[in-house]
Short mmCIF file of C-alpha atoms in Angstrom, two decimals:
data_model
loop_
_atom_site.label_atom_id
_atom_site.label_comp_id
_atom_site.label_asym_id
_atom_site.label_seq_id
_atom_site.Cartn_x
_atom_site.Cartn_y
_atom_site.Cartn_z
CA GLN A 1161 67.70 -10.36 10.76
CA ARG A 1162 65.08 -12.71 9.35
CA CYS A 1163 65.33 -14.04 5.81
CA LYS A 1164 62.15 -14.06 3.75
CA ASN A 1165 62.74 -17.28 1.83
CA LEU A 1166 65.73 -19.11 3.26
CA VAL A 1167 64.86 -21.19 6.32
CA TRP A 1168 66.86 -20.76 9.51
CA GLN A 1169 65.60 -23.59 11.66
CA LEU A 1170 66.41 -24.14 15.35
CA TRP A 1171 65.77 -27.54 16.83
CA GLY A 1172 64.30 -26.39 20.11
CA GLY A 1173 65.73 -28.90 22.55
CA TRP A 1174 62.44 -30.20 24.03
CA LEU A 1175 61.00 -26.71 24.34
CA SER A 1176 57.53 -28.27 24.65
CA ASN A 1177 58.58 -29.99 27.91
CA MET A 1178 59.51 -26.75 29.68
CA ASP A 1179 56.99 -25.96 32.42
CA ASP A 1180 57.79 -22.23 32.67
CA PRO A 1181 55.96 -20.30 29.90
CA GLY A 1182 57.96 -17.15 30.65
CA MET A 1183 61.21 -19.01 30.06
CA ARG A 1184 59.82 -20.45 26.85
CA GLU A 1185 59.09 -16.93 25.65
CA GLN A 1186 62.67 -15.93 26.44
CA VAL A 1187 63.88 -18.82 24.27
CA LEU A 1188 61.64 -17.65 21.41
CA ALA A 1189 62.81 -14.06 21.84
CA CYS A 1190 66.45 -15.14 21.74
CA ALA A 1191 65.81 -17.21 18.60
CA GLN A 1192 64.14 -14.19 17.00
CA ALA A 1193 67.03 -11.92 17.91
CA ALA A 1194 69.47 -14.34 16.29
CA GLY A 1195 67.47 -14.39 13.05
CA PHE A 1196 65.91 -17.84 13.23
CA ASN A 1197 62.54 -18.06 11.49
CA ASP A 1198 61.59 -21.67 12.32
CA ILE A 1199 61.65 -23.70 15.53
CA VAL A 1200 61.12 -27.43 16.05
CA SER A 1201 59.00 -28.16 19.11
CA GLY A 1202 55.83 -30.22 19.41
CA ASP A 1203 52.95 -28.57 21.22
CA ARG A 1204 50.07 -26.16 20.69
CA TRP A 1205 51.67 -23.51 22.90
CA THR A 1206 54.52 -23.13 20.43
CA SER A 1207 52.13 -22.91 17.47
CA ASP A 1208 50.18 -20.17 19.26
CA HIS A 1209 53.16 -18.13 20.46
CA ALA A 1210 56.04 -18.67 18.02
CA PRO A 1211 54.48 -16.48 15.27
CA ARG A 1212 54.58 -13.49 17.68
CA PHE A 1213 58.36 -13.85 17.53
CA GLY A 1214 58.54 -14.29 13.75
CA LEU A 1215 58.93 -18.06 13.99
CA ASN A 1216 57.13 -20.87 12.23
CA HIS A 1217 56.55 -23.98 14.31
CA THR A 1218 57.72 -27.35 12.95
CA LEU A 1219 56.15 -30.45 14.50
CA GLY A 1220 58.09 -33.69 14.40
CA ILE A 1221 56.04 -36.83 13.75
CA SER A 1222 56.64 -40.57 13.80
CA PHE A 1223 54.60 -43.72 14.19
CA GLN A 1224 54.82 -43.66 17.98
CA PRO A 1225 52.02 -43.46 20.56
CA TRP A 1226 52.79 -39.79 21.31
CA ALA A 1227 52.56 -38.82 17.62
CA LEU A 1228 50.66 -41.06 15.17
CA ASN A 1229 49.16 -43.71 17.44
CA LEU A 1230 47.87 -46.56 15.28
CA ALA A 1231 47.44 -48.99 18.19
CA PRO A 1232 43.64 -48.50 18.49
CA TYR A 1233 43.18 -49.08 14.76
CA LEU A 1234 45.42 -52.16 14.76
CA LYS A 1235 43.51 -53.60 17.71
CA ASP A 1236 40.39 -53.55 15.53
CA HIS A 1237 42.30 -54.64 12.39
CA PRO A 1238 44.88 -57.18 13.61
CA ASP A 1239 45.34 -58.55 10.10
CA GLN A 1240 46.96 -55.24 9.08
CA ARG A 1241 49.72 -55.32 11.70
CA LEU A 1242 53.33 -55.11 10.54
CA VAL A 1243 55.17 -58.42 10.86
CA ALA A 1244 58.73 -57.91 12.10
CA ALA A 1245 61.83 -59.91 11.22
CA ASP A 1246 61.27 -62.21 14.18
CA GLY A 1247 57.84 -63.12 12.82
CA LYS A 1248 55.93 -61.29 15.54
CA PRO A 1249 53.14 -58.85 14.61
CA SER A 1250 53.43 -55.30 15.92
CA ASP A 1251 50.74 -53.61 17.99
CA GLN A 1252 51.96 -50.14 16.91
CA TYR A 1253 53.15 -50.37 13.29
CA LEU A 1254 50.98 -50.85 10.22
CA CYS A 1255 51.83 -53.26 7.40
CA MET A 1256 53.46 -51.18 4.67
CA THR A 1257 51.28 -52.66 1.92
CA ALA A 1258 48.19 -51.77 3.93
CA LEU A 1259 49.59 -48.34 4.78
CA LEU A 1260 50.01 -47.54 1.09
CA GLY A 1261 46.48 -48.76 0.46
CA GLU A 1262 43.39 -49.24 2.60
CA GLY A 1263 45.19 -48.50 5.86
CA TRP A 1264 46.08 -44.93 4.90
CA SER A 1265 42.70 -43.73 6.16
CA ALA A 1266 43.86 -44.62 9.69
CA VAL A 1267 47.12 -42.70 9.21
CA ARG A 1268 45.17 -39.76 7.84
CA GLU A 1269 42.87 -39.74 10.87
CA CYS A 1270 45.80 -39.82 13.31
CA LEU A 1271 47.47 -37.02 11.39
CA ARG A 1272 44.25 -34.99 11.36
CA GLU A 1273 43.87 -35.31 15.13
CA LYS A 1274 47.50 -34.33 15.72
CA MET A 1275 47.39 -31.33 13.38
CA GLU A 1276 44.08 -30.08 14.78
CA ALA A 1277 45.47 -30.32 18.31
CA VAL A 1278 48.85 -28.69 17.59
CA ARG A 1279 48.22 -26.59 14.43
CA PRO A 1280 51.86 -26.49 13.26
CA GLN A 1281 53.08 -24.59 10.21
CA THR A 1282 55.30 -27.51 9.12
CA VAL A 1283 55.21 -31.24 9.81
CA ASP A 1284 58.57 -33.05 9.75
CA TYR A 1285 59.41 -36.75 9.52
CA ASP A 1286 62.97 -37.36 10.73
CA TYR A 1287 63.65 -40.64 8.93
CA GLU A 1288 66.84 -42.49 9.81
CA TYR A 1289 65.88 -46.16 9.76
CA GLY A 1290 67.51 -48.89 7.70
CA PRO A 1291 65.10 -51.04 5.66
CA PHE A 1292 65.63 -54.19 7.71
CA GLU A 1293 65.19 -54.87 11.43
CA GLY A 1294 64.02 -51.96 13.54
CA SER A 1295 62.36 -50.05 10.74
CA PRO A 1296 58.76 -48.94 11.37
CA HIS A 1297 57.91 -49.93 7.80
CA ALA A 1298 59.92 -53.11 7.11
CA CYS A 1299 57.03 -55.56 7.05
CA LEU A 1300 57.48 -59.26 6.25
CA CYS A 1301 53.84 -60.30 6.18
CA PRO A 1302 52.57 -62.41 3.24
CA ARG A 1303 51.22 -59.28 1.50
CA CYS A 1304 54.56 -57.47 1.63
CA LEU A 1305 56.56 -60.56 0.69
CA GLU A 1306 54.33 -61.07 -2.34
CA ALA A 1307 54.69 -57.42 -3.32
CA PHE A 1308 58.47 -57.78 -3.08
CA ARG A 1309 58.38 -61.02 -5.07
CA GLN A 1310 56.59 -59.27 -7.90
CA TYR A 1311 58.91 -56.26 -7.72
CA ALA A 1312 62.07 -58.40 -7.78
CA LYS A 1313 60.57 -60.81 -10.38
CA LEU A 1314 61.23 -63.85 -8.22
CA PRO A 1315 59.67 -67.25 -8.99
CA PRO A 1316 56.56 -68.25 -6.99
CA ALA A 1317 58.30 -71.31 -5.58
CA GLU A 1318 61.15 -69.40 -3.93
CA ASN A 1319 60.79 -69.15 -0.17
CA LEU A 1320 61.17 -65.69 1.32
CA ASP A 1321 61.79 -64.46 4.84
CA GLY A 1322 63.93 -61.79 6.47
CA LYS A 1323 67.11 -63.85 6.52
CA ILE A 1324 66.78 -65.04 2.93
CA ILE A 1325 66.09 -61.51 1.70
CA ALA A 1326 69.05 -60.07 3.60
CA LYS A 1327 71.35 -62.75 2.26
CA ARG A 1328 70.19 -63.23 -1.36
CA HIS A 1329 68.17 -60.15 -2.33
CA ARG A 1330 69.62 -57.36 -0.21
CA ASP A 1331 70.04 -54.73 -2.94
CA ALA A 1332 66.58 -55.39 -4.38
CA TRP A 1333 64.94 -55.11 -0.95
CA VAL A 1334 66.76 -51.85 -0.17
CA ASP A 1335 65.53 -50.36 -3.46
CA PHE A 1336 62.01 -51.77 -2.98
CA MET A 1337 61.74 -50.21 0.46
CA ALA A 1338 63.18 -46.85 -0.66
CA ARG A 1339 60.58 -46.64 -3.43
CA ARG A 1340 57.78 -47.45 -0.98
CA LEU A 1341 59.05 -44.86 1.47
CA ALA A 1342 59.05 -42.16 -1.21
CA ARG A 1343 55.43 -43.05 -2.04
CA MET A 1344 54.53 -42.73 1.63
CA PHE A 1345 56.21 -39.32 1.82
CA GLY A 1346 54.14 -38.19 -1.15
CA MET A 1347 50.98 -39.36 0.57
CA PHE A 1348 51.97 -37.42 3.69
CA ARG A 1349 52.59 -34.28 1.66
CA ARG A 1350 49.26 -34.45 -0.16
CA THR A 1351 47.30 -35.32 2.98
CA ILE A 1352 48.87 -32.50 5.00
CA ARG A 1353 47.96 -30.05 2.24
CA GLU A 1354 44.38 -31.36 2.29
CA LEU A 1355 44.11 -31.05 6.06
CA SER A 1356 45.78 -27.64 6.27
CA PRO A 1357 46.45 -25.95 2.91
CA ALA A 1358 49.01 -23.54 4.39
CA ALA A 1359 51.01 -26.28 6.13
CA ARG A 1360 54.10 -27.91 4.62
CA PHE A 1361 55.79 -31.31 4.92
CA SER A 1362 59.51 -31.79 5.41
CA VAL A 1363 61.76 -34.84 5.62
CA TYR A 1364 65.13 -35.17 7.33
CA SER A 1365 67.64 -37.93 6.54
CA GLY A 1366 71.22 -38.46 5.39
CA TYR A 1367 72.72 -36.99 2.22
CA ALA A 1368 72.48 -38.87 -1.09
CA THR A 1369 75.46 -41.15 -0.56
CA PRO A 1370 75.60 -44.61 -2.19
CA ASP A 1371 74.76 -46.27 1.13
CA ASN A 1372 72.05 -43.90 2.42
CA ALA A 1373 69.11 -46.06 1.27
CA GLU A 1374 70.56 -49.02 3.18
CA ARG A 1375 71.75 -47.00 6.16
CA TYR A 1376 68.83 -44.60 6.61
CA GLY A 1377 66.15 -45.91 4.26
CA VAL A 1378 65.88 -42.86 1.97
CA ASP A 1379 66.83 -42.61 -1.70
CA TRP A 1380 66.37 -38.95 -2.56
CA ARG A 1381 66.02 -39.76 -6.28
CA TYR A 1382 62.68 -41.41 -5.61
CA VAL A 1383 61.60 -38.62 -3.26
CA GLY A 1384 62.40 -36.14 -6.02
CA GLN A 1385 60.46 -38.13 -8.61
CA GLU A 1386 57.50 -38.34 -6.23
CA GLN A 1387 57.91 -34.70 -5.13
CA GLY A 1388 57.37 -36.30 -1.76
CA CYS A 1389 58.05 -33.30 0.47
CA ASP A 1390 58.09 -29.51 0.41
CA ARG A 1391 61.61 -29.32 1.77
CA ALA A 1392 64.37 -31.75 2.70
CA GLY A 1393 66.96 -31.57 5.46
CA CYS A 1394 70.36 -33.26 5.84
CA GLY A 1395 73.32 -32.94 8.19
CA TYR A 1396 76.51 -34.81 9.10
CA GLY A 1397 79.50 -32.81 7.99
CA ARG A 1398 80.15 -31.49 4.50
CA PRO A 1399 80.37 -34.26 1.88
CA ALA A 1400 80.49 -31.83 -1.06
CA GLU A 1401 79.81 -34.38 -3.80
CA ALA A 1402 76.94 -35.93 -1.84
CA ILE A 1403 75.39 -32.49 -1.31
CA ARG A 1404 75.45 -31.87 -5.06
CA GLU A 1405 73.95 -35.32 -5.66
CA THR A 1406 71.21 -34.62 -3.11
CA ILE A 1407 70.24 -31.32 -4.73
CA ALA A 1408 70.12 -32.95 -8.17
CA ALA A 1409 68.07 -35.90 -6.87
CA LEU A 1410 65.50 -33.62 -5.19
CA GLN A 1411 64.49 -32.10 -8.55
CA GLY A 1412 63.74 -28.64 -7.18
CA ILE A 1413 62.73 -29.50 -3.63
CA PRO A 1414 64.70 -27.05 -1.42
CA LEU A 1415 67.54 -28.61 0.58
CA ILE A 1416 68.27 -27.33 4.10
CA CYS A 1417 71.79 -28.20 5.25
CA GLY A 1418 72.43 -28.97 8.90
CA ALA A 1419 74.89 -27.67 11.46
CA LEU A 1420 75.01 -30.39 14.11
CA LEU A 1421 76.60 -29.25 17.35
CA THR A 1422 78.51 -32.18 18.79
CA PRO A 1423 78.73 -33.80 21.18
CA TYR A 1424 75.07 -33.74 22.13
CA GLU A 1425 75.06 -36.82 24.36
CA ARG A 1426 74.84 -36.05 28.08
CA GLY A 1427 77.53 -38.56 29.02
CA ILE A 1428 80.25 -37.00 26.85
CA LEU A 1429 82.14 -34.23 28.62
CA THR A 1430 84.09 -32.95 25.59
CA PRO A 1431 83.25 -29.25 24.99
CA VAL A 1432 80.77 -28.58 22.19
CA ASN A 1433 82.16 -27.25 18.92
CA PRO A 1434 80.61 -23.75 18.62
CA LEU A 1435 79.05 -22.39 15.46
CA THR A 1436 81.11 -19.92 13.45
CA LYS A 1437 80.18 -17.45 10.73
CA SER A 1438 82.31 -19.33 8.19
CA TRP A 1439 80.61 -22.65 9.02
CA LEU A 1440 77.14 -21.15 8.68
CA LEU A 1441 77.95 -19.26 5.47
CA ARG A 1442 79.35 -22.43 3.94
CA LEU A 1443 76.08 -24.20 4.73
CA VAL A 1444 74.02 -21.40 3.21
CA LEU A 1445 76.10 -21.60 0.03
CA ASP A 1446 75.80 -25.40 -0.12
CA SER A 1447 72.05 -25.40 0.45
CA THR A 1448 69.15 -24.36 -1.74
CA GLY A 1449 66.71 -23.79 1.13
CA GLY A 1450 68.56 -22.68 4.25
CA VAL A 1451 70.17 -23.97 7.43
CA LEU A 1452 69.07 -26.04 10.40
CA VAL A 1453 70.88 -25.98 13.72
CA TYR A 1454 70.80 -28.99 16.02
CA GLU A 1455 70.23 -28.06 18.75
CA ARG A 1456 69.43 -25.23 21.19
CA LYS A 1457 70.77 -26.86 24.37
CA GLU A 1458 74.27 -27.11 22.92
CA MET A 1459 74.44 -23.45 21.89
CA ASP A 1460 76.57 -21.02 23.89
CA GLY A 1461 77.03 -17.28 23.38
CA ARG A 1462 79.51 -17.79 20.55
CA SER A 1463 76.99 -19.85 18.61
CA TRP A 1464 74.10 -17.42 19.15
CA LEU A 1465 76.29 -14.49 18.06
CA ALA A 1466 77.52 -16.34 14.96
CA VAL A 1467 73.93 -17.04 13.87
CA GLY A 1468 72.93 -13.41 14.47
CA GLU A 1469 75.79 -11.98 12.44
CA THR A 1470 75.33 -14.51 9.62
CA THR A 1471 71.57 -14.04 9.27
CA ARG A 1472 72.05 -10.26 9.16
CA LEU A 1473 74.43 -10.60 6.20
CA VAL A 1474 72.40 -13.23 4.37
CA ALA A 1475 69.09 -11.40 4.84
CA ALA A 1476 70.61 -8.19 3.45
CA TYR A 1477 71.73 -10.03 0.29
CA GLU A 1478 69.21 -12.87 0.24
CA GLU A 1479 68.53 -12.65 -3.49
CA VAL A 1480 72.25 -12.93 -4.20
CA PHE A 1481 72.51 -16.02 -1.98
CA LEU A 1482 69.45 -17.56 -3.62
CA LYS A 1483 70.16 -16.75 -7.27
CA GLY A 1484 73.81 -15.75 -7.49
CA ARG A 1485 76.42 -17.51 -9.61
CA ARG A 1486 79.10 -19.23 -7.57
CA LEU A 1487 82.53 -18.12 -8.79
CA THR A 1488 85.89 -19.53 -7.77
CA LEU A 1489 88.88 -17.40 -6.92
CA ASP A 1490 92.17 -19.01 -7.92
CA PRO A 1491 94.17 -20.53 -6.33
CA PHE A 1492 91.62 -21.20 -3.57
CA SER A 1493 89.08 -24.01 -3.51
CA ASP A 1494 85.42 -23.03 -3.16
CA ALA A 1495 85.50 -24.54 0.35
CA GLN A 1496 87.91 -21.75 1.32
CA VAL A 1497 86.76 -18.78 -0.75
CA GLN A 1498 83.45 -18.38 -2.56
CA SER A 1499 82.34 -15.39 -4.64
CA LEU A 1500 78.69 -14.75 -5.45
CA GLN A 1501 77.48 -12.56 -8.29
CA HIS A 1502 73.93 -11.52 -9.15
CA GLY A 1503 72.28 -8.47 -10.69
CA GLY A 1504 75.31 -6.22 -10.48
CA THR A 1505 76.16 -7.23 -6.93
CA THR A 1506 79.22 -9.28 -6.02
#
C-alpha cells in the first residue's frame, strides 16, 4: 500500500538501460504492488510511465558527460576549468569559485536541457567524494586558492598547493569545501524549482559522523543552514547516534534512511542479505522522510514480500509513524522494541 507522505524509494538497477518496454512495465507494476512510490532511473520513458503505476521518477545527476556536460562550455571558457591536484586543468569539471559565481549559468543551462529532456519529479545528487583528489569540485586554481586563503586567514606570503593544504591545513580545507558544497546544493535546489516548480532536489551521502565531511565531502549542518535540498538520503548500517545527529543537522529537511542490500558487486558470490519487516520498520522509525532500497537487482521474493507487508502496515498508520511519540518498553532497548503513540492510537 502506498504512503502519502513517507517516501519508499527503489533504486531501479539501470531500468533505463532495459530494451524491453514490456519488461520495464512489469518492474514498475511489481514496485507498485510492493508499495514503492518512487523509483530511481534516468530516462524520459520512466518519467512518462512511472506515474501510471503510482511512482515518482527520480533522476540521478552528476557532472559527467551523460548528465551535466560542461565540456562544450569549458572549451569556450578554458580559464574556468577546474585545476586538479596534479596541476592539470580538467576538460569536464568547472572551477568551484566560477561555479558558485559566473559559471553557474552554464550549469543551469545543462540542468535545463536535462530536465526538459527527461522531465523527472525529483533530481538527486549522490555525493560521496572526499574534498581532495578525485572530487569533481576540489579546484586548486589561483582563484580557489585565494578564496581558501581568505577563508583560513592565511598570510599572503604563504605558498599553497594540494600537498601543503593536505599537510598543514587539512581541517580548514575540509570545512571550506563542505561549506562550498552546501552553497552549491542550495543553488541546485533553487534552480530546479525555477525550471520546474513541482520538481524537488535530493542529496544522498553518508550520515553525520565526525569524518563524513572528509570522507564524503558533506557536512549536513551546512546543508541544513542553507536548506540546500528538499530531502536527504543516507545508508550504511544503523549508527543510531549519527542518525540523530543527521536529523538535527538537517533542520527540518526530511531524512530518508537506506536499506543497502549487500553484496551488490558482481564478483562476490556470497548470498545477498534479504530485507525483513523488522529491518524496514526500524528504518521507518529512524527516518523522518521514509526509506530507500538499494537496489532492485539484489531483491528476491523475500525482500519484495517484506516491503509489501511493511508498506501496508505503515500506510495504514502513517500519521502515527510521522507524528507519534517514541516510547521505550523496559527492559528492552528501542532497537529491539519500539512503541508509538499518537492521537489515541498505540
